[in-house]
mmCIF file of C-alpha atoms in Angstrom:
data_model
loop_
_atom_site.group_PDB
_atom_site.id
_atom_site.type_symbol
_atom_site.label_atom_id
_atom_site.label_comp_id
_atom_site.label_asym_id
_atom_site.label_seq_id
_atom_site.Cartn_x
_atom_site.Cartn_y
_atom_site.Cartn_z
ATOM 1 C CA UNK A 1 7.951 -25.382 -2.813
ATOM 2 C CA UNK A 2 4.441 -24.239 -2.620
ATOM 3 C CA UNK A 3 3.517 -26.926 -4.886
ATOM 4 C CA UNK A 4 -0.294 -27.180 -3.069
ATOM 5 C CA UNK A 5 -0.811 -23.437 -3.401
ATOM 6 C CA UNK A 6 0.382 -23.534 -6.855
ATOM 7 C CA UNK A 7 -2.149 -26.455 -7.719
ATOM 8 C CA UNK A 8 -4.857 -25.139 -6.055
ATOM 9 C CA UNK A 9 -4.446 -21.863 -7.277
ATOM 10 C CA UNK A 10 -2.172 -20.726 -10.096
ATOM 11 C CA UNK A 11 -3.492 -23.769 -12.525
ATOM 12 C CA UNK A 12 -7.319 -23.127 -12.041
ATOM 13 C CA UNK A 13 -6.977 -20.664 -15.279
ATOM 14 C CA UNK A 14 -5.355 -21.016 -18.452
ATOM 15 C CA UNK A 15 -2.659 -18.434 -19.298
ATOM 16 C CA UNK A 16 -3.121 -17.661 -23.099
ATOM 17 C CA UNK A 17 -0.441 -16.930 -25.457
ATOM 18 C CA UNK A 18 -1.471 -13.290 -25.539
ATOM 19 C CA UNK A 19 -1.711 -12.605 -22.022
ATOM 20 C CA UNK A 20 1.669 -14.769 -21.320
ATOM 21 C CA UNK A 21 3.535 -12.353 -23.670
ATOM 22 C CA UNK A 22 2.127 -9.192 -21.851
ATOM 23 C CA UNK A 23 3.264 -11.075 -18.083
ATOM 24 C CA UNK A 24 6.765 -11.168 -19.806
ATOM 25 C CA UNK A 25 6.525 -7.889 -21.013
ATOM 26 C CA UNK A 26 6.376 -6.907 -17.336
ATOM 27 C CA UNK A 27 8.234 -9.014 -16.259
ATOM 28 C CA UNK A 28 11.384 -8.542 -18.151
ATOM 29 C CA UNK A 29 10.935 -4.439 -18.216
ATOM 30 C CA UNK A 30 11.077 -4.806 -13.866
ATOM 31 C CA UNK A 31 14.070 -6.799 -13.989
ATOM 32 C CA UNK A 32 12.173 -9.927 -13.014
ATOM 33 C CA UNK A 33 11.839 -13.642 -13.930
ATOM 34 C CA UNK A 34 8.703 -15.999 -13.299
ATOM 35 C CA UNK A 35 9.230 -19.689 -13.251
ATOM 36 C CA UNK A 36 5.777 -20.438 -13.140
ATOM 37 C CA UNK A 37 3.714 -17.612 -15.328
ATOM 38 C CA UNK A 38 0.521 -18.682 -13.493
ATOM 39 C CA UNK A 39 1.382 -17.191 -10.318
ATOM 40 C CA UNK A 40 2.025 -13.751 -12.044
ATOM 41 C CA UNK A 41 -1.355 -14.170 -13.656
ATOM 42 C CA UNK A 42 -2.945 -14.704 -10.607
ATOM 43 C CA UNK A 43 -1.441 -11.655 -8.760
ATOM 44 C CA UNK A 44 -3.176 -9.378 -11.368
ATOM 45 C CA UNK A 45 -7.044 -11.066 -11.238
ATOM 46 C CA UNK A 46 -9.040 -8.811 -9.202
ATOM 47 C CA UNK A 47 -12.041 -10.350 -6.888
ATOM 48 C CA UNK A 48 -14.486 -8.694 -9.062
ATOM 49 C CA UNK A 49 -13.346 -11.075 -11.723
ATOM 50 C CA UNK A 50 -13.559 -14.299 -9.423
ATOM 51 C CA UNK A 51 -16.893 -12.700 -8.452
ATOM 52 C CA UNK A 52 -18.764 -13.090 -11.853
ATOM 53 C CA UNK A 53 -16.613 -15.706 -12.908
ATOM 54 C CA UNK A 54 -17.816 -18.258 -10.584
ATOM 55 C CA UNK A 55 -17.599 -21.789 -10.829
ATOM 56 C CA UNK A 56 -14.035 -23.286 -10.614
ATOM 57 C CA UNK A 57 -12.541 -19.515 -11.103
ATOM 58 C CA UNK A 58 -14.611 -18.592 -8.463
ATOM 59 C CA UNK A 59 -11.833 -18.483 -5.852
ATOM 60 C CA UNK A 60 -9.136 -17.588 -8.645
ATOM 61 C CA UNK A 61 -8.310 -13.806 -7.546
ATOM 62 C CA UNK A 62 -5.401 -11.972 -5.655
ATOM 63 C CA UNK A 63 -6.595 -11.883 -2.445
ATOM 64 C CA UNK A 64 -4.672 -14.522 -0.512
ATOM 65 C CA UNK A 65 -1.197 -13.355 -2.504
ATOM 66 C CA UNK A 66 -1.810 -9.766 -1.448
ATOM 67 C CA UNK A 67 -1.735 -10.917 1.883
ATOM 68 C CA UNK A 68 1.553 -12.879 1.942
ATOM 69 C CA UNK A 69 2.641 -9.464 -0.053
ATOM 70 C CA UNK A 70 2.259 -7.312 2.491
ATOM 71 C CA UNK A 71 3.779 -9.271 5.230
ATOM 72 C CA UNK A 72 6.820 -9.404 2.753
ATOM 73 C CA UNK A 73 7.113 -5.918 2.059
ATOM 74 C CA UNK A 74 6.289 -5.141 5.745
ATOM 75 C CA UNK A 75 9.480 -7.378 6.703
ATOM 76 C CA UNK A 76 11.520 -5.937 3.775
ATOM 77 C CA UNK A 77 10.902 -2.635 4.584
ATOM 78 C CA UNK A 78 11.450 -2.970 8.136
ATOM 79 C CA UNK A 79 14.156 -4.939 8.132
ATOM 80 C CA UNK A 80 16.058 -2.057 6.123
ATOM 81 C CA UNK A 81 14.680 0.817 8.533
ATOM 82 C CA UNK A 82 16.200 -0.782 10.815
ATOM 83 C CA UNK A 83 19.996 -1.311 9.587
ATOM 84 C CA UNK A 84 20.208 1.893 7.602
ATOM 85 C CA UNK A 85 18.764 4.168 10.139
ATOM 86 C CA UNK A 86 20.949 2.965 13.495
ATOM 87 C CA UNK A 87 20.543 6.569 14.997
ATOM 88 C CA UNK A 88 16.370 6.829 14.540
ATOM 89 C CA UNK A 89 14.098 5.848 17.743
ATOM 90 C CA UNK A 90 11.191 2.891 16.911
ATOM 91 C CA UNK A 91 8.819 5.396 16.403
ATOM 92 C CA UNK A 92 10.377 7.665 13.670
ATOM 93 C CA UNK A 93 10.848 4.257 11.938
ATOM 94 C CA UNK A 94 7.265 3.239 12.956
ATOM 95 C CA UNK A 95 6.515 6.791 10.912
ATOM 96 C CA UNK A 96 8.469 6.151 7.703
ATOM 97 C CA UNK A 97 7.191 2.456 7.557
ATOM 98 C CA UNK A 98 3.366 3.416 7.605
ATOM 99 C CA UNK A 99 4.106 6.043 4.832
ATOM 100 C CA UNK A 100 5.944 4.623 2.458
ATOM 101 C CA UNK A 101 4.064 0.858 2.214
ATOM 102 C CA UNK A 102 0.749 3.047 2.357
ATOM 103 C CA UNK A 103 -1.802 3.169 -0.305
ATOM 104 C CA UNK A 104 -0.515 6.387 -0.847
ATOM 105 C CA UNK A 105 2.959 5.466 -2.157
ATOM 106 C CA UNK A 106 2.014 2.119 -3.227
ATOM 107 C CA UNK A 107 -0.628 2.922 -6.307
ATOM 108 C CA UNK A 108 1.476 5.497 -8.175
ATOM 109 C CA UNK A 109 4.685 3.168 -7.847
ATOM 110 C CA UNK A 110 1.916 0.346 -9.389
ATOM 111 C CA UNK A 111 1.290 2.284 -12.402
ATOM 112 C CA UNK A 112 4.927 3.442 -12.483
ATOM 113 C CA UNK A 113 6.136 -0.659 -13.110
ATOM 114 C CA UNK A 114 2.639 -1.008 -15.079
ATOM 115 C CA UNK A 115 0.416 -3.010 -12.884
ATOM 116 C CA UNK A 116 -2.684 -1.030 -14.238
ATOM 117 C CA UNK A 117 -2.151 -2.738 -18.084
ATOM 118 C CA UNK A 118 -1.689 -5.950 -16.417
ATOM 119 C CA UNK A 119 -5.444 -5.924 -13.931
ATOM 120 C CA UNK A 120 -8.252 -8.133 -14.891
ATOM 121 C CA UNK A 121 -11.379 -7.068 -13.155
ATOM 122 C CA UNK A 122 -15.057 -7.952 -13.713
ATOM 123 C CA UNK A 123 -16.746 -6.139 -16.439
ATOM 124 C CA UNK A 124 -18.552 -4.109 -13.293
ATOM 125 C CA UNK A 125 -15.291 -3.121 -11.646
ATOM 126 C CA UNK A 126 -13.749 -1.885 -15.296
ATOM 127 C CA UNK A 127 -16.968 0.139 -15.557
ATOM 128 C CA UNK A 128 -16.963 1.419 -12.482
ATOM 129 C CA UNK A 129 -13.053 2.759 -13.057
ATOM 130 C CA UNK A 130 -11.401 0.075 -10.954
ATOM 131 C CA UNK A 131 -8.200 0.444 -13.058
ATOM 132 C CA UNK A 132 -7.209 3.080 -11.705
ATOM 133 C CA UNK A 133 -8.102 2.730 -8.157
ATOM 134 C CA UNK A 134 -5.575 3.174 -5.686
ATOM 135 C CA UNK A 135 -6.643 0.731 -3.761
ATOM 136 C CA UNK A 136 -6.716 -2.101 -6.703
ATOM 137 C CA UNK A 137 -3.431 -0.961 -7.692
ATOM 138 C CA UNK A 138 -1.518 -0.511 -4.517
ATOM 139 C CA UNK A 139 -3.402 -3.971 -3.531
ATOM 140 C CA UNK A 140 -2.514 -5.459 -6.800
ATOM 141 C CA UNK A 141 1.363 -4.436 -6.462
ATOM 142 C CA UNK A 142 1.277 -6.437 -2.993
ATOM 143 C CA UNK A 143 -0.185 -9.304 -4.615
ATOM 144 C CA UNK A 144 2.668 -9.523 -7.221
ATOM 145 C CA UNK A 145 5.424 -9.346 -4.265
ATOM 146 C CA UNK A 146 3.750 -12.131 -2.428
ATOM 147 C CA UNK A 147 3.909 -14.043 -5.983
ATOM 148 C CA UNK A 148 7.455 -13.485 -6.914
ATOM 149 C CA UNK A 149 7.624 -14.551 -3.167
ATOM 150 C CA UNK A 150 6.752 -18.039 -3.981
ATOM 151 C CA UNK A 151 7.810 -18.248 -6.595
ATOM 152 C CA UNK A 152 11.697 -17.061 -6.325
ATOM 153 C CA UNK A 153 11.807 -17.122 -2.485
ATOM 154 C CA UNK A 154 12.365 -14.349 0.012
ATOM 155 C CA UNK A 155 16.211 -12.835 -1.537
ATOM 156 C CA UNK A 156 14.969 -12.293 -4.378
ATOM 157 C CA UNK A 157 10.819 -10.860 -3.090
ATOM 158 C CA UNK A 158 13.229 -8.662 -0.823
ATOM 159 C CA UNK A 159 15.641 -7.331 -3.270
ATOM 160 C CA UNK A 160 12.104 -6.129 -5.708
ATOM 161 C CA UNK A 161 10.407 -4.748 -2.642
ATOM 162 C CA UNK A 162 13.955 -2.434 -1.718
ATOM 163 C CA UNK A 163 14.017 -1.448 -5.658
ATOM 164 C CA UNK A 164 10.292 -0.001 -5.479
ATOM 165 C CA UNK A 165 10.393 1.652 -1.909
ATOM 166 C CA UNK A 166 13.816 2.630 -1.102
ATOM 167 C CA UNK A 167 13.319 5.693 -3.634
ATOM 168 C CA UNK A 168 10.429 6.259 -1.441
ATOM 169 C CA UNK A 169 12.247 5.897 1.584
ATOM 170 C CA UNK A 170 15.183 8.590 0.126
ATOM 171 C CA UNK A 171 12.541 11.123 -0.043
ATOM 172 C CA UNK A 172 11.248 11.001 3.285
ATOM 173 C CA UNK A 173 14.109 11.164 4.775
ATOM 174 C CA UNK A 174 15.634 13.979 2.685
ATOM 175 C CA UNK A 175 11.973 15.941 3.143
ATOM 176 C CA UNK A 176 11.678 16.693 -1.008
ATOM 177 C CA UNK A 177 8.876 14.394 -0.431
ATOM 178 C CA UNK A 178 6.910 14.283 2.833
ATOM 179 C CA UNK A 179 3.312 12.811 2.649
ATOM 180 C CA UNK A 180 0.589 14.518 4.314
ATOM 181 C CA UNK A 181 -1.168 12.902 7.086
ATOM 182 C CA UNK A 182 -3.983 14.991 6.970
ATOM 183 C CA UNK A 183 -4.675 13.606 3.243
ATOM 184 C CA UNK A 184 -3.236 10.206 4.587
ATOM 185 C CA UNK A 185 -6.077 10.146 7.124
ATOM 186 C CA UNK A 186 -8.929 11.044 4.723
ATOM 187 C CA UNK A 187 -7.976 8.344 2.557
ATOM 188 C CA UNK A 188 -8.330 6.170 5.119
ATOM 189 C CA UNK A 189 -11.205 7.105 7.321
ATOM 190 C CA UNK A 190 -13.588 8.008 3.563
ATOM 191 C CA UNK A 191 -12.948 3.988 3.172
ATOM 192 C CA UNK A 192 -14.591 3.638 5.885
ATOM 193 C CA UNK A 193 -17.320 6.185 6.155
ATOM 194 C CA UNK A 194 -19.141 9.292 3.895
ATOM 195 C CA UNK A 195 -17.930 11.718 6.067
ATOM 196 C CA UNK A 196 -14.669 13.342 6.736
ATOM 197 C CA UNK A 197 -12.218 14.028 9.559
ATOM 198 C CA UNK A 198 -13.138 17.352 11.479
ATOM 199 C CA UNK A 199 -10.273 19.844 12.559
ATOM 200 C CA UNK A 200 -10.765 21.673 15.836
ATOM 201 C CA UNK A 201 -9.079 24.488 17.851
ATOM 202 C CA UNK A 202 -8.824 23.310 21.720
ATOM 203 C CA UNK A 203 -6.988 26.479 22.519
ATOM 204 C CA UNK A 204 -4.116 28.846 21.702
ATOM 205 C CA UNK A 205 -1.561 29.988 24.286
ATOM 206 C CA UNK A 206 1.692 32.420 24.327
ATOM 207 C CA UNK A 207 1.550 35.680 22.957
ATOM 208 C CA UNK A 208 0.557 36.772 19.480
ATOM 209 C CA UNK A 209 4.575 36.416 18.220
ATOM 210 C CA UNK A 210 5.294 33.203 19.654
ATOM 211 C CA UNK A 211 1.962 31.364 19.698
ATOM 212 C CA UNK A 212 1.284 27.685 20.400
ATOM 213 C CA UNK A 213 -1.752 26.065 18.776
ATOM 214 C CA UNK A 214 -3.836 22.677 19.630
ATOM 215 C CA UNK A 215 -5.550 20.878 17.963
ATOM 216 C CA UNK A 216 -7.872 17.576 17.944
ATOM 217 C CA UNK A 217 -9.167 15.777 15.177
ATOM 218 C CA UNK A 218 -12.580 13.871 15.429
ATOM 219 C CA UNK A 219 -13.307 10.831 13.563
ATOM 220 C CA UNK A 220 -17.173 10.029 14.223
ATOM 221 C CA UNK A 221 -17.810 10.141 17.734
ATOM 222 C CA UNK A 222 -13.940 9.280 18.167
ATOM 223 C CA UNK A 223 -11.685 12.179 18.937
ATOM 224 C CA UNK A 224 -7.613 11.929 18.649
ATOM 225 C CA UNK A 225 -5.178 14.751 20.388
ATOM 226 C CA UNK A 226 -5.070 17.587 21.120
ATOM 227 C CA UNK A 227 -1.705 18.113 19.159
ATOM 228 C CA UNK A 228 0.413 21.106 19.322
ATOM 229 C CA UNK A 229 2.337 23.212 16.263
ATOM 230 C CA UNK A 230 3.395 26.526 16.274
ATOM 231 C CA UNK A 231 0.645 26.836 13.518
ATOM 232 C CA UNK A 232 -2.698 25.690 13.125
ATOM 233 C CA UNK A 233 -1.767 23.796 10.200
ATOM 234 C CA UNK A 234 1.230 22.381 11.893
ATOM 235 C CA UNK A 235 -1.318 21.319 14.903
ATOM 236 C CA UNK A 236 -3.637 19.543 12.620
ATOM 237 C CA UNK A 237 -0.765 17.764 10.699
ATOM 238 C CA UNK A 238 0.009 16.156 14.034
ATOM 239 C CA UNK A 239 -3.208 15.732 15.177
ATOM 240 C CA UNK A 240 -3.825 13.734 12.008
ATOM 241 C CA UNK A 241 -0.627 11.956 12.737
ATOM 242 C CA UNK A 242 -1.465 10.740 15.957
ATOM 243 C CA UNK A 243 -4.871 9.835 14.419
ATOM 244 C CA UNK A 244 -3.272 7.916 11.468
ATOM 245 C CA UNK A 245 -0.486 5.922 13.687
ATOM 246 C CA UNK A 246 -3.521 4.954 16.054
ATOM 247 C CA UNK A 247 -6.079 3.471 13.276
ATOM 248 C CA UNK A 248 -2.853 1.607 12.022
ATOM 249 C CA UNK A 249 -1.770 -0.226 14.966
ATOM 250 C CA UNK A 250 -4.980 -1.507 15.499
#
């Protein structure tokens, strides 16, 4: 299965004795098993490496695995919203979904299983503090679930993915745990741009013990709400909600 991938790909690099033993390492300490080592190897190799590798490594990099990883762990995740929580409308799942396969959630549960010892990036990117990037890591953990994807087939991609996020999941739902849109948004708008989101007051109504509060948040010349909490901090949570489930549906 996937033997033209696995030619193309997962051979184009040599996995030394050293670095096979640490791939094991991980391997066997997240209860997993790798038929073909290479594939593992490749999950870790950051573009940076490809990058200033060049030549016949220069495609050899993550890229292509993160992408089947998220679609797995989107359809994993999903797939167990949807038969655990038979009582919750689309869009609470919607919620839960974007916040726990985030980058948010994702990075620290990367250097939780040990991702970070695993990276190879180009000597720039190590410089430069790449190994502990959430985005490299949260990336990188994707990459590794699209690999044990091909390499062990769905079942088993599946049963990792519900391992790692259910925990995740669990705290959501029991609110010890609730992630912050606000912060969720200003991760991902500053990839995008220097600036940050900007918070403002439409209007307040009710009287001073029961008062209602709106707010819209403005993204560049792009403005999401007005939102309503019986707070203003409440009413920018859900502005930055509404902002958040917008920019990720798109």
């Amino acid at each position: 299965m996937f033997d033209s991938f696995v030619a193309a790909f997962a051979t184009g690099k040599k996995v030394t004795p050293q670095r096979r033993a640490l791939l094991v390492d991980f391997s066997k300490k997240n209860g997993i098993r790798f038929n073909n080592i290479s594939l593992l190897d490749l999950a870790f190799h950051h573009r940076s490496f490809s990058n200033e590798a060049g030549g016949k490594l220069h495609r050899y990099n993550n890229e292509r695995l993160e992408f089947l990883g998220d679609a797995v762990l989107g359809m994993a995740t999903a797939t167990y919203l949807y038969e655990d929580m038979l009582e919750k409308p689309e869009g609470d799942l919607a919620k839960i979904k974007s916040v726990v396969v985030s980058e948010m959630t994702l990075a620290p549960i990367a250097v939780a299983i040990g991702v970070d010892t695993c990276l190879v990036l180009g000597k720039g990117e190590e410089l430069s503090g790449g190994r502990s990037k959430k985005a490299i890591l949260a990336d990188a953990l994707e990459a590794v679930i699209g690999a044990y994807y091909l390499d062990a087939g769905y079942p088993a991609a599946e049963k990792l993915v519900l391992k790692l996020i259910v925990p995740e999941i669990k705290k959501v739902q029991e609110n010890r745990h609730q992630k912050d849109y606000k912060t969720l948004l200003q991760e991902f708008y500053q990839k995008h741009s220097k600036s940050c989101p900007v918070y403002e007051l439409v209007k307040r109504t009710g009287p001073d013990h029961d008062r209602t509060f709106w707010v819209s948040v403005k993204l560049g010349n792009d403005a999401y709400g007005p939102a309503q909490g019986k707070s203003k901090k409440a009413a920018e949570q859900a502005a930055a909600a509404i902002a958040w489930e917008t920019l990720n549906k798109k």
